[in-house]
Coordinates of C-alpha atoms and ligand atoms in Angstrom, one line a residue:
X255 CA 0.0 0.0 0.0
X256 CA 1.4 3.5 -1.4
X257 CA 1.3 5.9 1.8
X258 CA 0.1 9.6 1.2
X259 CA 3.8 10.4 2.2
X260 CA 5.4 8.5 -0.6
X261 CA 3.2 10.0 -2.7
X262 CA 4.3 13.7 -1.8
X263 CA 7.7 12.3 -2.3
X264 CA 7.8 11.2 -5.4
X265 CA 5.4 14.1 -6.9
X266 CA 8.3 16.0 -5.7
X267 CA 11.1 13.8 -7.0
X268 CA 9.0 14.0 -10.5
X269 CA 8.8 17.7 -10.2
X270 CA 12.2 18.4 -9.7
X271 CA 13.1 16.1 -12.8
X272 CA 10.9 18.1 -14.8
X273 CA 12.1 21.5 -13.6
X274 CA 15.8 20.1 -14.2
X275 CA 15.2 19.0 -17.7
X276 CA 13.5 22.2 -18.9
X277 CA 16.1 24.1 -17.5
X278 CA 18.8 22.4 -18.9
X279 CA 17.4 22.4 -23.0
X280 CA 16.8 25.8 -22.4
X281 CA 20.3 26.5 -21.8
X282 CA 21.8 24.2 -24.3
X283 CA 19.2 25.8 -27.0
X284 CA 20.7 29.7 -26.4
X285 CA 24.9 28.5 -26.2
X286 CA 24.8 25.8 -29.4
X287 CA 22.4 28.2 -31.6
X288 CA 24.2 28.8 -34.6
X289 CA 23.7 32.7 -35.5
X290 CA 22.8 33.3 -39.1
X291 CA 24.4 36.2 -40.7
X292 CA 23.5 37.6 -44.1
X293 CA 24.6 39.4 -46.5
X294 CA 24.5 40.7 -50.2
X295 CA 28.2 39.4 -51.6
X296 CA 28.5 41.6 -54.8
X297 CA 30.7 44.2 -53.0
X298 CA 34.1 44.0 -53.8
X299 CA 35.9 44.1 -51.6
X300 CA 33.8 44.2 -48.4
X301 CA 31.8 41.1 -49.8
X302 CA 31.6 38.9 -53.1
X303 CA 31.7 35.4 -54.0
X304 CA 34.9 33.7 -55.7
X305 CA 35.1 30.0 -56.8
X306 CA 31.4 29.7 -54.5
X307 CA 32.7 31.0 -51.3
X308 CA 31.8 34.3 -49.9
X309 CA 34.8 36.5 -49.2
X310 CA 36.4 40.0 -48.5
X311 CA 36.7 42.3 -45.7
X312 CA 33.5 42.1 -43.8
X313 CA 33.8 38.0 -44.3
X314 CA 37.2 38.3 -42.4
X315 CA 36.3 40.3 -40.0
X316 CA 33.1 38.7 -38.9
X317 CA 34.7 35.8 -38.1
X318 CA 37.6 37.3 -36.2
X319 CA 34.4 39.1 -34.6
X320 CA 32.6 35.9 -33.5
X321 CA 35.3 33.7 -32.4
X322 CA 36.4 36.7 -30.0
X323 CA 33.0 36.2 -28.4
X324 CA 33.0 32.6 -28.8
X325 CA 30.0 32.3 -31.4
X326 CA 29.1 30.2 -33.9
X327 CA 27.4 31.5 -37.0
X328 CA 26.6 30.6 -40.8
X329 CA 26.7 33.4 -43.4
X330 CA 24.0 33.5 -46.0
X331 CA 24.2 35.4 -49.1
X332 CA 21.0 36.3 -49.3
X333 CA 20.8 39.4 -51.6
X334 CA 20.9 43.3 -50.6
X335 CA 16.7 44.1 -50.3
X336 CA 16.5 40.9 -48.7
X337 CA 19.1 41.0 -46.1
X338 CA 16.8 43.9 -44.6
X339 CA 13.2 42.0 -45.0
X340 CA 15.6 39.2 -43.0
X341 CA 16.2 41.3 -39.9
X342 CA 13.4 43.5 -39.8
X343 CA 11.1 40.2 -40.0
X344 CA 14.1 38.4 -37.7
X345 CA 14.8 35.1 -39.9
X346 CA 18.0 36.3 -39.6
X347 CA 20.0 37.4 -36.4
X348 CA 22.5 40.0 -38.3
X349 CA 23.7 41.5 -41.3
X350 CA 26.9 41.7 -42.6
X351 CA 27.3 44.0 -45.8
X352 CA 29.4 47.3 -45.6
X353 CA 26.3 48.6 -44.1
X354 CA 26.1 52.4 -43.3
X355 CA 24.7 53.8 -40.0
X356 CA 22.5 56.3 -40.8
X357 CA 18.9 57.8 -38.3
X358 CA 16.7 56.5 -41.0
X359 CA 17.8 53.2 -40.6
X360 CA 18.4 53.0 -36.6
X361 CA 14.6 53.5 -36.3
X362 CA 13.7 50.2 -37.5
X363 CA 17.4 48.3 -36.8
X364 CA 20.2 48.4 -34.8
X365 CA 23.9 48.5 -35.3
X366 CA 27.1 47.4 -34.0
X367 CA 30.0 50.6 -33.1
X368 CA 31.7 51.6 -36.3
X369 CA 33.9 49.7 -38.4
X370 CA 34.8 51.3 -41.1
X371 CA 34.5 54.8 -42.7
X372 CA 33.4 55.4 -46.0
X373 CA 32.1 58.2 -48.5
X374 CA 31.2 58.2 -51.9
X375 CA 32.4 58.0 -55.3
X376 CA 31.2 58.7 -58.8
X377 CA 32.0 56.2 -61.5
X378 CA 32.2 57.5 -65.1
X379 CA 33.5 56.0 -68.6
X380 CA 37.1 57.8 -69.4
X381 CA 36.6 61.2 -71.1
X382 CA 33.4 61.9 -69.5
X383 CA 32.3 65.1 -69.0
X384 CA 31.2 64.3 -66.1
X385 CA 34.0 66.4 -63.1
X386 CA 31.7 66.7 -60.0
X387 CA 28.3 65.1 -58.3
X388 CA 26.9 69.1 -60.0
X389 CA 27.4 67.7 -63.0
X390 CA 25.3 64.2 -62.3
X391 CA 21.9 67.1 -63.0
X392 CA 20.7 65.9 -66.2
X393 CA 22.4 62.6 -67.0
X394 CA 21.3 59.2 -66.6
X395 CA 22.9 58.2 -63.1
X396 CA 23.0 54.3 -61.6
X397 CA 23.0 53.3 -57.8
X398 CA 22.4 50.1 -55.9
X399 CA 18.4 50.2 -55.3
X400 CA 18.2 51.2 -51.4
X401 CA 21.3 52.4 -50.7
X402 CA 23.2 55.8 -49.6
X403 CA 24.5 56.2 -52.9
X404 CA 20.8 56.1 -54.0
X405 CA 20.1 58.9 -51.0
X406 CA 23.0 60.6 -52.2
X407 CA 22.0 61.4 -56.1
X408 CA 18.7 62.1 -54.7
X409 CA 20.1 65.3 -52.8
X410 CA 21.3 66.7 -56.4
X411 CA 18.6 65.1 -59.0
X412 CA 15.7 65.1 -56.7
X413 CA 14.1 62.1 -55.1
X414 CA 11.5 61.4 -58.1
X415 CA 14.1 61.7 -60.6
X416 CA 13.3 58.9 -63.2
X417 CA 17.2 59.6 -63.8
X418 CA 18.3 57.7 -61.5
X419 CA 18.1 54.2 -62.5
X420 CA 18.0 51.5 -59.6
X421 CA 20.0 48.2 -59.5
X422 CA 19.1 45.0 -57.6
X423 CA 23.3 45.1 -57.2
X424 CA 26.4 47.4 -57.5
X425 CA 27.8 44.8 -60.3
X426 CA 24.7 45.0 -62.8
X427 CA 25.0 49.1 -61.8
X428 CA 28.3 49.1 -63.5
X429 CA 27.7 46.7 -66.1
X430 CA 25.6 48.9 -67.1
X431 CA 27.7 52.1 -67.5
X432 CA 29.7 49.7 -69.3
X433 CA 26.8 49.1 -71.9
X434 CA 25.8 52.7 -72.0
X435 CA 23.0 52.1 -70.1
X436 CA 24.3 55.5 -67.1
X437 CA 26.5 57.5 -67.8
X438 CA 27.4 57.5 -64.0
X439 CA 26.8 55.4 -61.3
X440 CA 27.6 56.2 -57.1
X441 CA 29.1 54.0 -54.9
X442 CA 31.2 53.6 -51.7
X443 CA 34.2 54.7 -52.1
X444 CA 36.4 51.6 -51.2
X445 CA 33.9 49.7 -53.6
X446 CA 34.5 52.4 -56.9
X447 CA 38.5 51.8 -56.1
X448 CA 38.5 48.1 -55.9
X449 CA 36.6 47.7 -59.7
X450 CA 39.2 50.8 -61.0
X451 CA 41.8 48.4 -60.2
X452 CA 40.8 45.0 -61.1
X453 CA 39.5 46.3 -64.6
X454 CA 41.9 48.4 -65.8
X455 CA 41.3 47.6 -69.0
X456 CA 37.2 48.6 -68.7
X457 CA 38.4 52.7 -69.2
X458 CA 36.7 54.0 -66.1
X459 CA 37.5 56.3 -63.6
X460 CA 36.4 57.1 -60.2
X461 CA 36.8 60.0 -58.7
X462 CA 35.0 62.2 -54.8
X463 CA 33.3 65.3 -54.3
X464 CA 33.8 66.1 -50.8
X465 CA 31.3 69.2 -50.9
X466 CA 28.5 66.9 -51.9
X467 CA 29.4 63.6 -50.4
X468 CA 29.6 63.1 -46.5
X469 CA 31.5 60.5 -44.7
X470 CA 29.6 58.1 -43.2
X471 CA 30.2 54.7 -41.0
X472 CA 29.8 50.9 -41.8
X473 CA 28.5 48.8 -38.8
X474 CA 26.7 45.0 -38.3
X475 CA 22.9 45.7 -38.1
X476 CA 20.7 44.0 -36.2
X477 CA 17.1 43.3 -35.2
X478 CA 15.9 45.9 -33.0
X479 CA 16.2 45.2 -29.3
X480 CA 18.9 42.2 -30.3
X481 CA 20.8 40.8 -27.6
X482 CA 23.3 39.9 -30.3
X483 CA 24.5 43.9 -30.4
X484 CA 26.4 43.9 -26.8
X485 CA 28.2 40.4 -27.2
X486 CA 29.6 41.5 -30.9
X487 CA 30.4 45.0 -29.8
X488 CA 33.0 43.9 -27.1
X489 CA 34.0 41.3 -29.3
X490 CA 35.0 43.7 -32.0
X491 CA 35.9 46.4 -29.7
X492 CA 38.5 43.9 -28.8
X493 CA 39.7 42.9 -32.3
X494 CA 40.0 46.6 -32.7
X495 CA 42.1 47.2 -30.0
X496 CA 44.7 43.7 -30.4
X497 CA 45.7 44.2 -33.6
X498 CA 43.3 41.7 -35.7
X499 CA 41.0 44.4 -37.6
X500 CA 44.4 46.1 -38.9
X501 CA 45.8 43.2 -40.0
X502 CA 42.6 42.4 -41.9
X503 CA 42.4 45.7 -43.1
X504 CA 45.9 45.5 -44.2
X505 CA 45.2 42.1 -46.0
X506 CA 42.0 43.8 -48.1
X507 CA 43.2 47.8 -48.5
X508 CA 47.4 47.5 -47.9
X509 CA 47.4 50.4 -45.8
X510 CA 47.2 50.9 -42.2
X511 CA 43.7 51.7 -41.0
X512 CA 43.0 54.9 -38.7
X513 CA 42.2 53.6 -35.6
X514 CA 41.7 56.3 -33.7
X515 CA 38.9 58.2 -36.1
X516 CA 37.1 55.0 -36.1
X517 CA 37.4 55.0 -32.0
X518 CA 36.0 58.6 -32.2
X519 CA 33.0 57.6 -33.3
X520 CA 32.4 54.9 -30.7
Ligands
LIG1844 N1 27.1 51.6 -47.6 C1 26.0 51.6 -48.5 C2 24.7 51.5 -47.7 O1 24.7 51.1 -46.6 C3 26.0 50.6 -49.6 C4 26.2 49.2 -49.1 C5 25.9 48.1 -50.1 N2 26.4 46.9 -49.6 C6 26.3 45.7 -50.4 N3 26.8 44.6 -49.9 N4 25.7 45.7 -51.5 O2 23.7 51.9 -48.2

């Protein structure tokens, strides 16, 4: 015969085993989730794919990034207009893509501290008469659909401007000045250098206008309200600070990075 005791007892015992297990998956769930990072990887050379792996600066240093604070992750290339549907509608825990901090932006994401510093550049076909973002008022200019470039030739064309053709990319965007398609297209600055250099034979030529074109500031965005943001900050903070970003930097740019503007803006 069970006593009313015994049954107490092992109510309890049952109990705690319950309580235990829950605890324990629950813990297990948030240390082996694998973060999923997008990213749009035609952005030489922040982000682009060569022989089907996804490489360049950003690639580099997000995984110096999450091995400082002990994370795994798995990096999609998912396409630019994407990447934001994925962390505004969080199927995605971060993005990844020479991303620029902007208010517009911080009202429906949030970002990492700076990583880089960028402006903008115009991209015309040798000979153009095309000398400064002025002259962009009445020609046919290109950006990547979405981004600051595309805020940028706004300011001077107007933001209705049927000028100013949209790309899905920044590689079809040149492709297309190629083809005669623009006569100009806007892009980061670091991004404009890189396809001077590799296409030397293509006969364009980049060039800034520092009166129209700000700087502005590359960080990893996030969902809003992501617990991600304070674990990759010190984490990259860190790599910042021992050496790791500059030698990255170094690898993708061979020149020393400035540190200390970039810290400024912390
Ligand atoms: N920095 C610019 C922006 O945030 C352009 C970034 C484009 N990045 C890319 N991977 N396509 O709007």
């Amino acid at each position: 015969m069970i006593k009313k005791g015994m049954i107490a007892t092992l109510v309890s015992i049952l109990m705690f085993a319950l309580v235990g297990c829950g605890g324990s998956t629950e813990k297990t769930a948030t240390t082996e989730k694998k973060i999923t990072v997008v990213t749009d990887a035609a952005f030489a050379p922040f982000e682009y794919m060569d022989k089907g792996e996804i490489v360049g600066f950003d690639v580099d240093l997000l995984k110096a990034v999450m091995e400082e604070a002990g994370l795994e992750y798995e990096l999609k290339n998912i396409g630019w207009d994407p990447l934001f549907a994925a962390i505004q509608g969080k199927t995605a825990d971060m993005a990844v893509s020479g991303i620029t901090i902007n208010d517009d932006r911080k009202k429906t994401y949030d970002f990492s501290i700076p990583y880089f510093e960028s402006t903008h550049m115009i991209l015309v076909k040798e000979g153009s008469s095309i000398k400064s973002a002025k002259d962009l008022q009445g020609k046919v200019v290109g950006v990547q659909n979405g981004t600051t470039g595309q805020t940028a030739v706004e300011k001077i064309l107007g933001k209705e401007n049927p000028n100013i053709k949209k790309f899905e990319n920044t590689v079809v965007a040149i492709m297309d000045l190629l083809n005669g398609g623009v006569e100009a297209v806007v892009t980061d600055n670091a991004v404009a250098n890189e396809y001077v250099k590799n296409n030397p034979d293509a006969k364009i030529v980049a060039f800034e206008d520092p009166e129209h074109f700000e700087s502005e500031f590359y960080g990893f965005m996030f969902p809003k309200g992501s617990e991600l943001k304070q674990k990759v900050d010190e984490a990259l903070k860190k790599v910042i600070e021992n050496g790791t970003y500059t030698e990255i930097y170094k690898k993708w740019f061979g020149t020393e990075p400035n540190i200390e503007s970039l810290q400024q803006q912390q």
